[in-house]
Structure formats: structure tokens, C-alpha cells
mmCIF file of C-alpha atoms in Angstrom:
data_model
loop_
_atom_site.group_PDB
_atom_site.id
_atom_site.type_symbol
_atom_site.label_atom_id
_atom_site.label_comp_id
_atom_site.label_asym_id
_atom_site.label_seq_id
_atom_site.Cartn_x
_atom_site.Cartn_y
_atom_site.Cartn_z
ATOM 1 C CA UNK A 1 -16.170 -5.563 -7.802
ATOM 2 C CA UNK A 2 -15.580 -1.652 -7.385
ATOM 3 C CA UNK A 3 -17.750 0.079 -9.504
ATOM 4 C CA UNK A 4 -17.710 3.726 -8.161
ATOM 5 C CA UNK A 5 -14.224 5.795 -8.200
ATOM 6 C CA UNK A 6 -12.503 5.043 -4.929
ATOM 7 C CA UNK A 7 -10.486 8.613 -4.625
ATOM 8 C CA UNK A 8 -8.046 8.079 -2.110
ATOM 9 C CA UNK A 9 -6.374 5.241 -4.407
ATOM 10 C CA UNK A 10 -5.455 7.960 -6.543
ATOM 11 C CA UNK A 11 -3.647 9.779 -4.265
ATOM 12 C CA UNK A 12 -1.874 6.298 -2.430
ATOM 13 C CA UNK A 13 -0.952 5.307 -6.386
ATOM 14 C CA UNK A 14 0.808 8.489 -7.058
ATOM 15 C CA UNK A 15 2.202 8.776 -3.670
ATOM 16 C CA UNK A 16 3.721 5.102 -4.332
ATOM 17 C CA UNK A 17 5.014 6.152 -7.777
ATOM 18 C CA UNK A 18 6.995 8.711 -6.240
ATOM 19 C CA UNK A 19 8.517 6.513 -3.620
ATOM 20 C CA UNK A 20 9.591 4.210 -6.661
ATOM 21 C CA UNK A 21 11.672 7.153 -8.196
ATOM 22 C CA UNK A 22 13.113 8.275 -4.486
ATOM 23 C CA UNK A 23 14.309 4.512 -4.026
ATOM 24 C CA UNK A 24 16.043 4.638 -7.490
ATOM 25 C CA UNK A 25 17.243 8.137 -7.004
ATOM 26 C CA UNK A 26 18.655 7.257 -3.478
ATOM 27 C CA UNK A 27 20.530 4.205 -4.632
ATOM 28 C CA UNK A 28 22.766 6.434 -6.715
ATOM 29 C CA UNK A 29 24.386 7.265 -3.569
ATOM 30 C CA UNK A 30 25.602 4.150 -2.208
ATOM 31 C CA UNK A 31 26.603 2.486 -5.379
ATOM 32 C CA UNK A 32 29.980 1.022 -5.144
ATOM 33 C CA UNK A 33 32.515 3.683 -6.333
ATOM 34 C CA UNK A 34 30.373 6.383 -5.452
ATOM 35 C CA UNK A 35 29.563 7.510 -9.119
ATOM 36 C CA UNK A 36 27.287 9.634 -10.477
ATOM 37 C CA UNK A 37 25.195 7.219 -11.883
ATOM 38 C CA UNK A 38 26.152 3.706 -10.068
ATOM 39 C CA UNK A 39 22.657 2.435 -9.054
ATOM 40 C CA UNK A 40 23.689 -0.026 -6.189
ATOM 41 C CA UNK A 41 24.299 -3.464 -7.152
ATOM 42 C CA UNK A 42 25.375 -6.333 -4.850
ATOM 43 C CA UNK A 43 27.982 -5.016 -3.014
ATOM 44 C CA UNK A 44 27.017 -0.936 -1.514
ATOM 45 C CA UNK A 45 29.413 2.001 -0.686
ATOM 46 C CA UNK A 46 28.348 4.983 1.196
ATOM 47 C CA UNK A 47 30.546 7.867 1.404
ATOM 48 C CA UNK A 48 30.279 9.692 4.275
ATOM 49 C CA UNK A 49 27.820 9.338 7.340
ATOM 50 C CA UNK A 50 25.621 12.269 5.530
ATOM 51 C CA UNK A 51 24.977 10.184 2.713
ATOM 52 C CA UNK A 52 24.378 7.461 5.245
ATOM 53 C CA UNK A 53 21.973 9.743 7.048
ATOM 54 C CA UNK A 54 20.048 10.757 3.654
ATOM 55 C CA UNK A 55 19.720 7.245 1.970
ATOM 56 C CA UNK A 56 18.114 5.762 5.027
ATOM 57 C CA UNK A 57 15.863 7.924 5.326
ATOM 58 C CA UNK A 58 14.788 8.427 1.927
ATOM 59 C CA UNK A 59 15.480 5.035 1.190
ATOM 60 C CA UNK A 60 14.395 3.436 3.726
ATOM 61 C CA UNK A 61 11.179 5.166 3.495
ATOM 62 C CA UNK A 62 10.630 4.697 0.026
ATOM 63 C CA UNK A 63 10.429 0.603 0.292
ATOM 64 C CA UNK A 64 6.272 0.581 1.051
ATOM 65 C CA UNK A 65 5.887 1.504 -2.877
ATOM 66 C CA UNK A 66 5.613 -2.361 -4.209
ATOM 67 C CA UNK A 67 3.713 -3.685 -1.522
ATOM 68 C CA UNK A 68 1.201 -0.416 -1.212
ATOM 69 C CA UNK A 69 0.753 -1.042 -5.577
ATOM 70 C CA UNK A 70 -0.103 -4.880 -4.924
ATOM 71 C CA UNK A 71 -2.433 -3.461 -2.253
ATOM 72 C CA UNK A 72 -3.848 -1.064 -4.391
ATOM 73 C CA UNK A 73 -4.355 -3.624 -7.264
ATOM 74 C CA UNK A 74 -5.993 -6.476 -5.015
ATOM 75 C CA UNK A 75 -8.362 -3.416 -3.391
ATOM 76 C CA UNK A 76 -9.523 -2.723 -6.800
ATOM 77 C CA UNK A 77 -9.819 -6.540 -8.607
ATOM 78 C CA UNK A 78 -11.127 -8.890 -5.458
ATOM 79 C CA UNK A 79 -13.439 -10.360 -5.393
ATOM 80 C CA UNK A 80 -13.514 -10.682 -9.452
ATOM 81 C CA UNK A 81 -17.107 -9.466 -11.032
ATOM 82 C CA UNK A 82 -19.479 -11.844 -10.843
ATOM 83 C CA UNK A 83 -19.925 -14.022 -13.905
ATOM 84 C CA UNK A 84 -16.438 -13.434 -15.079
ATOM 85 C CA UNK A 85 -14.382 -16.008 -16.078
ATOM 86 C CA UNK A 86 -10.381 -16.655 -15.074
ATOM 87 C CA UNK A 87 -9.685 -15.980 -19.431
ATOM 88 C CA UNK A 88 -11.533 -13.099 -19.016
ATOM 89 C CA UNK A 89 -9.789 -12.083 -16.146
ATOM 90 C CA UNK A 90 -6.920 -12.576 -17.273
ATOM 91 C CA UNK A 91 -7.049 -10.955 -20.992
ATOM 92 C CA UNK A 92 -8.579 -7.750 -19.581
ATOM 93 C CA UNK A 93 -5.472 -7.498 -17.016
ATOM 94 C CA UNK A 94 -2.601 -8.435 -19.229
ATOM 95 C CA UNK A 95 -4.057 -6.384 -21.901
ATOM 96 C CA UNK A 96 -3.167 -3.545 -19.519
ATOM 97 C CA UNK A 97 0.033 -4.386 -18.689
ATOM 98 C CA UNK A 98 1.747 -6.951 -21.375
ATOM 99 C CA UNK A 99 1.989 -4.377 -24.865
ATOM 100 C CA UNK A 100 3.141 -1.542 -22.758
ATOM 101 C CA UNK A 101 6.103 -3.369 -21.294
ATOM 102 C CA UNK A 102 7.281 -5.166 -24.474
ATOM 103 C CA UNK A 103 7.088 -1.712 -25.984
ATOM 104 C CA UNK A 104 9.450 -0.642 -23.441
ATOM 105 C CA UNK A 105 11.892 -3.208 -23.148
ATOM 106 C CA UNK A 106 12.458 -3.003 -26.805
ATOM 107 C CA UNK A 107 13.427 0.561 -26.172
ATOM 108 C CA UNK A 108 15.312 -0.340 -22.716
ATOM 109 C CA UNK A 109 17.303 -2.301 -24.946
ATOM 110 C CA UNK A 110 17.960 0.191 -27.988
ATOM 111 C CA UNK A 111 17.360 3.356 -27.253
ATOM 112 C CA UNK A 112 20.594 3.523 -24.989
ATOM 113 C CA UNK A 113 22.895 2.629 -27.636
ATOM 114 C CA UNK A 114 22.234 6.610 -29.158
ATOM 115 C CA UNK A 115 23.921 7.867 -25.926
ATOM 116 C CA UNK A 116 26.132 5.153 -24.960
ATOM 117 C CA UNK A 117 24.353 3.482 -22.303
ATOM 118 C CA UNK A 118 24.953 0.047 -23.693
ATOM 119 C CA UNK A 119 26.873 -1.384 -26.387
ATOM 120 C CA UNK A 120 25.479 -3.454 -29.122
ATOM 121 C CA UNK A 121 26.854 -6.457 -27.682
ATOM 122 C CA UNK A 122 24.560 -5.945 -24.491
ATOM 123 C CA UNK A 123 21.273 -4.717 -26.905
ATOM 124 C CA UNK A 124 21.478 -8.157 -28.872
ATOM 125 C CA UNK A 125 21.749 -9.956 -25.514
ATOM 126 C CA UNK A 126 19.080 -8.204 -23.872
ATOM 127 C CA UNK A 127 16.847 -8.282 -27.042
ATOM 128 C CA UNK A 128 17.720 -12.064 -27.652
ATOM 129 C CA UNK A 129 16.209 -12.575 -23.566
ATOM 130 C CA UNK A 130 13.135 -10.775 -24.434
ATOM 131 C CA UNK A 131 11.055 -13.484 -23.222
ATOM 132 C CA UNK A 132 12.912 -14.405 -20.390
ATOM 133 C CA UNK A 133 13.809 -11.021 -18.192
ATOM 134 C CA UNK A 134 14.085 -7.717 -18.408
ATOM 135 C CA UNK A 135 16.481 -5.491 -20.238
ATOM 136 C CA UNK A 136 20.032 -4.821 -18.627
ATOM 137 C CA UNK A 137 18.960 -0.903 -18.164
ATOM 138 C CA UNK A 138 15.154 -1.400 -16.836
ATOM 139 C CA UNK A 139 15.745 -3.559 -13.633
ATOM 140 C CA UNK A 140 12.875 -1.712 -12.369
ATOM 141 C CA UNK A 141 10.673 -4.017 -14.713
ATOM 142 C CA UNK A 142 11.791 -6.999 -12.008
ATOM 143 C CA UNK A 143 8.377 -5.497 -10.503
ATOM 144 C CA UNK A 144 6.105 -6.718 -13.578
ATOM 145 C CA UNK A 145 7.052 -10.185 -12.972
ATOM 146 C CA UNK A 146 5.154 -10.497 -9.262
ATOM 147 C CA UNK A 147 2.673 -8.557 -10.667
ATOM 148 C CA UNK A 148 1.534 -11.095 -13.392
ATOM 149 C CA UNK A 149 2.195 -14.059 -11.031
ATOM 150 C CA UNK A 150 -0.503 -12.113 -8.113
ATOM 151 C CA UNK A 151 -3.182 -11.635 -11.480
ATOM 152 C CA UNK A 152 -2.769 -15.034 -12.605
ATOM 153 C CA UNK A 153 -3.039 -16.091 -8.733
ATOM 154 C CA UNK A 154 -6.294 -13.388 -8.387
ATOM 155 C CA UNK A 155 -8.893 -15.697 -9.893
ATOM 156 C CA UNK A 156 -7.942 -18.259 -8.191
ATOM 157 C CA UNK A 157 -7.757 -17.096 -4.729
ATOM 158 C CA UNK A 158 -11.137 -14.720 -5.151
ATOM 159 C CA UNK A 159 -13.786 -17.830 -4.737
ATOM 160 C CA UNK A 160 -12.182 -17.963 -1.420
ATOM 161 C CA UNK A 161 -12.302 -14.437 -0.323
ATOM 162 C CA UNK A 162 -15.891 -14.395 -0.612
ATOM 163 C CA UNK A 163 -17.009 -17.508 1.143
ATOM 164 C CA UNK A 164 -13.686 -17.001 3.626
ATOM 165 C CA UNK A 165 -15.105 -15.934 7.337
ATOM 166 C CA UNK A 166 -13.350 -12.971 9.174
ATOM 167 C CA UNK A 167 -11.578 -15.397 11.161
ATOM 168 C CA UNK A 168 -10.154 -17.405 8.964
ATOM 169 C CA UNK A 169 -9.152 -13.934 6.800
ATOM 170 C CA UNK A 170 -7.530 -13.147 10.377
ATOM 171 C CA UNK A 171 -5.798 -17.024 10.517
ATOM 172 C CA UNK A 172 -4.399 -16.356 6.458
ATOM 173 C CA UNK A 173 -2.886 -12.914 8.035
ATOM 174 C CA UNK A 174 -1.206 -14.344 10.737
ATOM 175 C CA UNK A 175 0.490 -16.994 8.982
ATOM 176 C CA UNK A 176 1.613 -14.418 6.257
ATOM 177 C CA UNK A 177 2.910 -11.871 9.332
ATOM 178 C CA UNK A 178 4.982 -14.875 10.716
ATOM 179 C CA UNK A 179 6.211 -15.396 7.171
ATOM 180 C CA UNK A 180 7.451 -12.390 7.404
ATOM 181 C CA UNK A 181 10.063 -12.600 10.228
ATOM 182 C CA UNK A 182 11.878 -15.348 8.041
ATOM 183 C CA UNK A 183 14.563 -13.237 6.167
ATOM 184 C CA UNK A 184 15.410 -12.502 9.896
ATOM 185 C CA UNK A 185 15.191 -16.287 11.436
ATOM 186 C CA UNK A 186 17.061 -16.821 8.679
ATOM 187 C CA UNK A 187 19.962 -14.295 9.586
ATOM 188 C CA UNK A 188 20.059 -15.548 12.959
ATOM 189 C CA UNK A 189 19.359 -18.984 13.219
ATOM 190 C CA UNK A 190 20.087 -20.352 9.601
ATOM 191 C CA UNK A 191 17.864 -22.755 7.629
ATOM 192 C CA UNK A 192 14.736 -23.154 9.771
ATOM 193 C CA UNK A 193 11.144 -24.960 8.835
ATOM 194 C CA UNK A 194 12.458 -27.488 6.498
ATOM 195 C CA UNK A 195 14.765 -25.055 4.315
ATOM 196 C CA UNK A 196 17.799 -26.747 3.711
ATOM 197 C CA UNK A 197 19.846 -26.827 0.189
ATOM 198 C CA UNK A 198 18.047 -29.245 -1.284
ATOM 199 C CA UNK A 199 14.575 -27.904 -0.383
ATOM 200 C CA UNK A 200 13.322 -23.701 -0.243
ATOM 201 C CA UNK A 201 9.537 -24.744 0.859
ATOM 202 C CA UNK A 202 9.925 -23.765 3.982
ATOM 203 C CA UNK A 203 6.663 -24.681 6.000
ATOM 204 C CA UNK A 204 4.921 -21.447 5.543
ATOM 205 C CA UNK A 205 5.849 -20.727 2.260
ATOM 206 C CA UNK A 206 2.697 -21.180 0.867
ATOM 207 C CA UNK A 207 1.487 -17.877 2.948
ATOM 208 C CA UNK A 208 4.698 -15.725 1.886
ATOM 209 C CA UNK A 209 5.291 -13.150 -0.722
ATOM 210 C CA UNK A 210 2.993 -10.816 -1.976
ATOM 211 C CA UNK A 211 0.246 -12.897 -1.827
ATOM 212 C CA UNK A 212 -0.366 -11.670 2.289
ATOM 213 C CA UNK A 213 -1.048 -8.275 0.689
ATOM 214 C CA UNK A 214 -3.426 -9.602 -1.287
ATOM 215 C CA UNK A 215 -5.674 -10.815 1.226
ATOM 216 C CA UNK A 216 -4.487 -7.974 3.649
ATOM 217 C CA UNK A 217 -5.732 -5.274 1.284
ATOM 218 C CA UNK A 218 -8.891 -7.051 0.793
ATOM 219 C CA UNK A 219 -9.694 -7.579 5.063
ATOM 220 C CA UNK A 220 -8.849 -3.994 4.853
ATOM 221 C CA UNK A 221 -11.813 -3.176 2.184
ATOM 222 C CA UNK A 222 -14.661 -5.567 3.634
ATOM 223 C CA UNK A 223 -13.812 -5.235 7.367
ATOM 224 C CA UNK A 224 -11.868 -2.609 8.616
ATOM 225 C CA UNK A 225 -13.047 0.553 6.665
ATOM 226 C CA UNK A 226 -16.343 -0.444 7.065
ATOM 227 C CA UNK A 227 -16.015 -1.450 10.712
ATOM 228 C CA UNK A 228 -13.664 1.747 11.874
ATOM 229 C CA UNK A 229 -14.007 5.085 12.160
ATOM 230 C CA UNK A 230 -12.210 7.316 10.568
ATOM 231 C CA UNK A 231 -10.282 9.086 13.659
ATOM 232 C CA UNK A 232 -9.657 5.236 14.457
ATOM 233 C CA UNK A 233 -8.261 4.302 11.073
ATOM 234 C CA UNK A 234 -6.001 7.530 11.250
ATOM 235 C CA UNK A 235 -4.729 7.127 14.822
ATOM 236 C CA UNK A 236 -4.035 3.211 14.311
ATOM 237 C CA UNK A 237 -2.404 4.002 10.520
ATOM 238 C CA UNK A 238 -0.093 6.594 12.086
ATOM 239 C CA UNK A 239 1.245 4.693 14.665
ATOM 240 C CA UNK A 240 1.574 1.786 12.828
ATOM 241 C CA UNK A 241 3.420 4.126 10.126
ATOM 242 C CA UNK A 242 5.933 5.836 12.712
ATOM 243 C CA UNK A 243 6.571 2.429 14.130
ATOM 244 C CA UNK A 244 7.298 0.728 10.885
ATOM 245 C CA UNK A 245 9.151 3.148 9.251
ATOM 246 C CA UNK A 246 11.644 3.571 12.128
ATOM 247 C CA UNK A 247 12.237 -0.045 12.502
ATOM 248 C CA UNK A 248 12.875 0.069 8.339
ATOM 249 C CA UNK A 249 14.900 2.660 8.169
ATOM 250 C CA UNK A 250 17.380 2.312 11.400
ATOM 251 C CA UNK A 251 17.867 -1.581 10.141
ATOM 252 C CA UNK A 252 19.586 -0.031 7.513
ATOM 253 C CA UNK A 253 21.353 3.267 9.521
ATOM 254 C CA UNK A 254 22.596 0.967 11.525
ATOM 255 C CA UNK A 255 24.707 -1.743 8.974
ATOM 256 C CA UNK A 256 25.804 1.083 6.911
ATOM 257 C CA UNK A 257 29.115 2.073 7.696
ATOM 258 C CA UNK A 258 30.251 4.907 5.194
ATOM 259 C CA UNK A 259 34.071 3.694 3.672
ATOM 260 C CA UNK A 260 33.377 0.192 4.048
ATOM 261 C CA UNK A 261 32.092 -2.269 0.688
ATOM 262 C CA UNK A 262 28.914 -3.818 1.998
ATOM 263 C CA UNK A 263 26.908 -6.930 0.949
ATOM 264 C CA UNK A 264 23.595 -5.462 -0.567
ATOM 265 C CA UNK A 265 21.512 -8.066 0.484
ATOM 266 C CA UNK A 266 22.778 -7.773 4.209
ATOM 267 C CA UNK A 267 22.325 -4.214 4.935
ATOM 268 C CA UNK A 268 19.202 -4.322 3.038
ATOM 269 C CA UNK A 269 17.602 -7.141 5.069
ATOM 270 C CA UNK A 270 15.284 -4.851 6.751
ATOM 271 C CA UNK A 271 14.351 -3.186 3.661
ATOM 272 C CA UNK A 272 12.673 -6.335 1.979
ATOM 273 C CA UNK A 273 9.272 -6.118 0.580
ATOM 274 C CA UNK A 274 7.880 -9.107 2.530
ATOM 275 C CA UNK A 275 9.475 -8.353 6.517
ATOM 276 C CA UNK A 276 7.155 -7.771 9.219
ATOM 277 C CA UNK A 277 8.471 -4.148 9.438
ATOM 278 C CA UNK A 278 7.539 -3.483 5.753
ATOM 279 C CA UNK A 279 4.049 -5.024 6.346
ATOM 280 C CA UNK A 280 3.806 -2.957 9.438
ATOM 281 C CA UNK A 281 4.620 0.507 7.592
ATOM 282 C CA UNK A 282 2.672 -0.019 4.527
ATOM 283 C CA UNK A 283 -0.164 -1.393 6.796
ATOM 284 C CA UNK A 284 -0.241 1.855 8.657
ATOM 285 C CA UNK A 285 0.094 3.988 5.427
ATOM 286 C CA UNK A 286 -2.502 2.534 3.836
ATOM 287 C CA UNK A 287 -4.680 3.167 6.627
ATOM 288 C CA UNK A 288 -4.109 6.913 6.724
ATOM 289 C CA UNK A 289 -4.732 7.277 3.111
ATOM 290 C CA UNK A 290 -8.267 5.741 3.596
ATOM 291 C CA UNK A 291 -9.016 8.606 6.006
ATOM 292 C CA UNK A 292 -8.691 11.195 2.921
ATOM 293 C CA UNK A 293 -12.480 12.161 2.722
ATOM 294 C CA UNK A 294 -13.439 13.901 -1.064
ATOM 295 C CA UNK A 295 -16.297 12.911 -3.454
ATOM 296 C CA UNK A 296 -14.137 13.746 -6.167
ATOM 297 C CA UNK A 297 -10.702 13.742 -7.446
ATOM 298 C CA UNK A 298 -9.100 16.830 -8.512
ATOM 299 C CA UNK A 299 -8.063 16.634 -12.760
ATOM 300 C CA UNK A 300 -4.694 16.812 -12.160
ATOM 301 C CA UNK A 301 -4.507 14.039 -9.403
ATOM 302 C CA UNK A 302 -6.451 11.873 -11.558
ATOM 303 C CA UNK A 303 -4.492 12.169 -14.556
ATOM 304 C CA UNK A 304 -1.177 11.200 -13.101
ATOM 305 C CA UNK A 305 -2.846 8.385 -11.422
ATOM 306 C CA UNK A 306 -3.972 7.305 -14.647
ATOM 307 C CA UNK A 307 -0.585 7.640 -16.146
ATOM 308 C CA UNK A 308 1.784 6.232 -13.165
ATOM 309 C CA UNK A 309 2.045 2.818 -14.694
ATOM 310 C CA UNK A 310 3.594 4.890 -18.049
ATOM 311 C CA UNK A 311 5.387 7.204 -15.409
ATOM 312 C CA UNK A 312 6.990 3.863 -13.514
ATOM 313 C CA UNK A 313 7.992 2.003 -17.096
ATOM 314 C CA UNK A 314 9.499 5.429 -18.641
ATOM 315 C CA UNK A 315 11.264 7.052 -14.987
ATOM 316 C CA UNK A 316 14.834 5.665 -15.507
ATOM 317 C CA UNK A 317 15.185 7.368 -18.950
ATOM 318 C CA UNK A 318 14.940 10.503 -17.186
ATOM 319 C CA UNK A 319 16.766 9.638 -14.141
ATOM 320 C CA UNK A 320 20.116 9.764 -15.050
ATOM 321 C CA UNK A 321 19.946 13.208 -16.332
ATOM 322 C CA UNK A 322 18.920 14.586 -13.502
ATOM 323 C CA UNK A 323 21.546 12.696 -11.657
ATOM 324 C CA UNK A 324 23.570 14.492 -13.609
ATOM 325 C CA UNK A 325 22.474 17.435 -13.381
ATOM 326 C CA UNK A 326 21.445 17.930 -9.576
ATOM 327 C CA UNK A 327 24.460 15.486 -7.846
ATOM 328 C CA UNK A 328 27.375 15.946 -10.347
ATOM 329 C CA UNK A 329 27.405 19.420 -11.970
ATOM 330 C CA UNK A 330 25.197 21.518 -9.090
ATOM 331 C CA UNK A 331 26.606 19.332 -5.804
ATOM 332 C CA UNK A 332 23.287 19.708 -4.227
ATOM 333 C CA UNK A 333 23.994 18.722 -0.799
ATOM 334 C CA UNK A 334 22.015 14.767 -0.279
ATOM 335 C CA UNK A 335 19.541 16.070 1.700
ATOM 336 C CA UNK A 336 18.468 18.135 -1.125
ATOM 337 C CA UNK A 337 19.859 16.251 -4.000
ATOM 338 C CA UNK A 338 17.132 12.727 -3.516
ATOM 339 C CA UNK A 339 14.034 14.663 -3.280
ATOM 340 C CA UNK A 340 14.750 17.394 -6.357
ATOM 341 C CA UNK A 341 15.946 14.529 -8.416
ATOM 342 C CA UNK A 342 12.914 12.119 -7.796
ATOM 343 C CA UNK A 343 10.858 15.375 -8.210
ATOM 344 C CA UNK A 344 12.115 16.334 -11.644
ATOM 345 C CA UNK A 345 11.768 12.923 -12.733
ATOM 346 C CA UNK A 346 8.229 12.605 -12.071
ATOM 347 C CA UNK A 347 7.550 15.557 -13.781
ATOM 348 C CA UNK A 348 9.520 15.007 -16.209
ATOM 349 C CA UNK A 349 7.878 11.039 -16.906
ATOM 350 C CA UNK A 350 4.561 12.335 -16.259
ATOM 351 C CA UNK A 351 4.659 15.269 -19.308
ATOM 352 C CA UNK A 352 5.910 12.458 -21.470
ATOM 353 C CA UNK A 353 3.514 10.104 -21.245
ATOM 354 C CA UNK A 354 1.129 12.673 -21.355
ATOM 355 C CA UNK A 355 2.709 13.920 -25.086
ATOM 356 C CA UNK A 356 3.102 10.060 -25.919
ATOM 357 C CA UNK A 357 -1.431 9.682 -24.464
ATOM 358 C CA UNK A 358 -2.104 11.864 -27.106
ATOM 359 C CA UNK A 359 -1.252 9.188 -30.133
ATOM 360 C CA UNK A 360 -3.802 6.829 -31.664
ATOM 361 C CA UNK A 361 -3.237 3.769 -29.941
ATOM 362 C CA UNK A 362 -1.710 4.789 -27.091
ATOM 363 C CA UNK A 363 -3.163 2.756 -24.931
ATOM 364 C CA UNK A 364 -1.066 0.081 -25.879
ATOM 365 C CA UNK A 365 2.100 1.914 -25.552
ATOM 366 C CA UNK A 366 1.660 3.294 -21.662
ATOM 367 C CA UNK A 367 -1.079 1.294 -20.492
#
């Protein structure tokens, strides 16, 4: 268990926040009609080949922020501290998480109704699902889900990690890498390793899904830092980094043909959380960050690590506005437009969980 302040995971968990807003401020520019506000949905429009330029980019580079959080998570928690049981485990996690979400939905599904965001017929639906999904305007919170399933999966998993040998670490790696060329086996060969309609399993689907990250974050931790130096960690991490994220974001470049309706789910194949490309990119991202070498974190820095779980639940309030403001009343040209939008929303997320930190209790309102 980590007991002293690991400082570069401050910096990786803010640097992930951010990439969470980019990839929701990006997606206002391929929704389907091209609106101001059309977050894309199943089917994608892009404009112009500008727009196609921009959202690849940004996009595309934006889609290491779930798997480097599960990284960051499974750095911190495995193995589990000694003597602690799976209930304890689990109560001290969901603590964390569980009371700031509900708080959230329940405002995900009212607050919206003051501005016209949602109609009341929508806020009794989404309030009535409380317990099954998230709210129609926080499909961000899909995230939480995976989350709880890799805690509840943590205790579990952690009695192996510690008796587990480098090589068979190594073996649970490569059979979560191979996983990860499925989504494109699947796109060019069809059902493959027992998938067929009546059965999902596929043969290594007990090694897919977030799970890999788990264990990759944690070879990372007890063998690699360790093991490499620091020039070697940075050289490795950057190439691995350049490499991935030009694989992740010309998969998308080169689908997405501006003035033609696209599926979602096709052009965004390479953008999955769990592809070989993805694992590649975050891989080599995390990497670099280990390299950052300070004793201590700076007050700032560790303050809006400590509030990016409030900053990711609160962000889409605050999106929209600036949406607003920066792509339909300024026009700021895309290339500008993304960055100064996912910018002020940060900012603008971060100073209000820090107003709402300051009530009794809070805690239990932004985690």
C-alpha cells in the first residue's frame, strides 16, 4: 500500500481531467446537425475538413483520460493494506465515490429544468432510473460504472498480484494486449473466438476491459520504475506516446469525411478505451509522467488533484456555456475554440468545487 505522496500522480490526474473536458468539448463539433451544443450521439457530422482536422486531434488525443484514471487508481490501491478486509475495502472506496454521485445525478436530473435543458417529463424519468443509470444530461457518469466494477474486482485480484511472478504478470499482459485487437478482428473478420449471437465470451474475455490496466499499472509500479532509469522510462514513454497517438488519431482522420452522416461507433473504432493503440498511448504517457522528479507538490497542483473527481462530476454544467460563448457568439476558429473551451471549463469546475469544499460536509458532496 502507498503510504508516502507519489507527486507525479497529481500532475497525470489533472492532466487526465483535462483530457475528459477536451473530449466533451470536441464532440460538440461533430454532432449531427452541427449545433452549438449537439454532443455526438450515434450517428456524427463534421462540417468541413478543418473541423475534421481539429476533432482528431484534440479528440483523438484526449481518449487516454479513462484508462490513465483506472491506472492511476490501481497504482494507488494494489496490493490492498495488509490486514484489510474486502468490506473494508470496499466501504472506504465507495464512501469516496457513491454520496458524491447520487448528489449529482439528483441535480443532473433537476437542475436543468431552471434553464430548459430537460423537461419534466425527462427529470421524472431520469429520477425514477436513479438506481439503474445515469441521468439523460450526465452521460459522462457512464465512467462511474467501470469504476465500481474494477474496486469491487480490486480485492479480489490483489492476493494474486502479490504472490503473481514477473512472468506470469508479463503472460496476464499479453493476453490483455491481444484482447485488445478484437474491436478490430471484429471489423474485419466478424465474430471470431466463440462470439456468435448467442454467446459474447469470446475466449479471452476474461483478460479484456479495464481490468489489463489494472495489472498493467501495477507491473509498472513493482517492476518497471524500479527496474528503469529514468532517461529509459522517458525515451521508451515518448515513443510509445508518438506512436500511439498517431495510430489513434489518424483511425479517426481517416473515416471522417466532413458532409457525410457517420456511424459513431465506426469512425470511433480506433478511439476505444480497450484497443491496442489506446493501451499503447496511455502506456507511453504514463511512462513520461513517472520521469517528473519533485519531492513535493506545488499547493495549487495538489488542490485540483484533490478536487478533479468534483471537477469531472460538475464539468458539463459549465460546458455548454462556454460552448456558447466561445463557438456560437465569438466564432473562435476550431483550432482555438476546443482548447479555450475545455480551459474555461476547468477553471470554471475547479473554483466551484472549491466554493462548494468549503461547506460542512462536503466531503460527501464532491468526494
Amino acid at each position: 500500500m502507498t503510504t508516502k505522496r507519489v507527486v507525479f500522480l497529481d500532475y497525470l490526474r489533472i492532466f487526465a481531467c483535462f483530457l475528459v473536458i477536451l473530449v466533451h468539448a470536441s464532440e460538440n463539433y461533430y454532432g449531427t446537425d452541427g449545433s452549438a451544443s449537439d454532443i455526438a450521439g450515434p450517428q456524427s457530422f463534421l462540417a468541413n475538413d478543418v473541423d475534421r482536422l481539429w476533432v482528431s486531434v484534440y479528440d483523438g488525443f484526449s481518449r487516454i483520460s479513462v484508462p490513465l484514471f483506472m491506472m492511476v487508481s490501481a497504482f494507488l490501491l494494489l496490493p490492498i493494506r495488509k490486514g484489510q478486509t474486502s468490506w473494508q475495502f470496499y466501504s472506504r472506496r465507495l464512501k469516496r465515490v457513491v454520496p458524491p454521485v447520487a448528489f449529482f445525478m439528483i441535480l443532473y436530473s433537476t437542475l436543468p429544468l431552471l434553464w430548459g435543458g430537460i423537461d419534466g417529463a425527462t427529470s421524472v424519468k431520469d429520477l425514477s432510473r436513479f438506481f439503474l443509470n445515469f441521468p439523460t444530461l450526465a452521460g459522462h457518469f457512464w465512467y462511474i460504472y467501470p469504476l465500481i466494477g474494477i474496486y469491487l474486482f480490486m480485492p479480489i485480484i490483489s492476493p494474486w498480484l502479490e504472490r503473481a511472478s514477473r512472468r506470469e504478470e508479463q503472460f496476464f499482459i499479453g493476453l490483455f494486449l491481444l484482447s485488445t485487437c478484437m474491436p478490430y478482428l471484429n471489423r474485419w473478420f466478424g465474430e471470431v473466438w466463440g462470439q456468435c449471437f448467442w454467446n459474447e465470451y469470446h475466449m479471452l474475455w476474461n483478460f479484456a476491459g479495464y481490468i489489463g490496466y489494472v495489472v498493467l499499472a501495477h507491473y509498472i509500479r513493482f517492476y518497471i520504475i524500479p527496474e528503469w532509469s529514468r532517461s529509459k522510462r522517458l525515451c521508451v514513454g515518448l515513443i510509445a506516446t508518438i506512436v500511439g497517438a498517431a495510430i489513434t488519431i489518424y483511425s479517426f482522420y481517416i473515416q471522417a469525411i466532413p458532409g457525410v452522416v457517420h456511424s459513431t461507433s465506426v469512425i470511433e473504432l480506433g478511439w476505444a478505451f480497450c484497443t491496442i493503440n489506446c493501451v499503447l498511448f496511455t502506456f507511453g504517457v504514463f511512462l513520461v509522467f513517472t520521469c517528473i522528479k519533485r519531492d513535493s507538490v506545488p499547493g495549487l497542483i495538489a488542490d485540483m488533484s484533490q478536487m478533479s473527481f468534483g471537477i469531472y462530476l460538475v464539468h458539463l454544467f459549465w460546458l455548454g456555456l462556454f460552448v456558447l460563448i466561445f463557438k456560437t457568439n465569438m466564432a473562435l476558429p476550431t483550432v482555438a475554440a476546443i482548447p479555450v473551451i475545455s480551459l474555461a471549463t476547468f477553471l470554471g469546475s475547479y473554483l466551484t468545487i472549491k466554493i462548494v469544499s468549503y461547506l460542512p460536509g462536503s466531503r460527501w458532496l464532491i468526494g
